[in-house]
């Protein structure tokens, strides 16, 4: 994996105006940093409404950001139309949640893939195009290609449709895939196959993949690094194994407790938080998680926590990890602090 990020977001912010509410805005994404390197999968995990899909659209430049920057290969991306924008779209492709909605039902697979090749690769001979169509289907394990080329979307299973959507993205010869909940609408039995395909493509073509999901368990399985998002902000990040096995932030602990692993139930029971995600029009002051957090302290209500570095590259935006909060930390977690196993 390269040291330099291929795609990065710095202080990325998106506020949506609220219709008829004067200057009030929805704080969908507030000052987040992300780095995607070639040859790695990064999971962006959070509940629905946390802002994670907005992040994907901002990175794809499908909407303007309110503040902050998107950088590709170290350069700010500013184009939103024209030749430069098309060049960016070719390098950064999105895969959407619903493969049925993303494929036009009146077009055969051949048309869908030919269009992607024509838009992104330009003119080619008939022989070249036929060869590339077959190659694209083989890359997503739809073989033999002849069996799929003339099919309409409704003649394919959900998993096959998502594979066609992935092949369409690969038609652009991208360097980054932004996969927004790519398996959440598929049967459980075929999710692993599609995730394995994405991981295999990442390895073979050295792609950077952003995997957006509400399922933190799949992040452990699939992603090298995991970022946890709550109410428009990143609250925890680090290697997936560390974040999912030794969650430090109370919100990450809540996510994991909601997708329980039998071995960890007892340990996580006491950290169970309650309540709903907050309004993003008037987000809570201080730590945005404080109205739901069982460990909230006085300063959590007034001061936003910075990222505190733990072991093994893990960072958590939580006051419990401040140097002067040892007593509160012990009261919250007892002698066995989260992350202690890595120390
Ligand atoms: Fe809970 Fe405070 Fe940590 Fe926020 S900063 S997660 S309210 S303990």
Coordinates of C-alpha atoms in Angstrom, one line a residue, residues 3 50 58 153 160 245 270 284 290 298 312:
X3 CA 2.0 6.1 1.8
X50 CA -25.2 9.7 9.9
X58 CA -19.1 14.6 -2.1
X153 CA -31.8 -6.6 -15.7
X160 CA -25.8 -10.8 -10.8
X245 CA -12.5 -6.0 18.5
X270 CA -22.8 -2.5 30.4
X284 CA -26.1 18.7 20.3
X290 CA -23.7 13.0 24.7
X298 CA -20.1 17.7 32.2
X312 CA -2.3 0.3 17.2

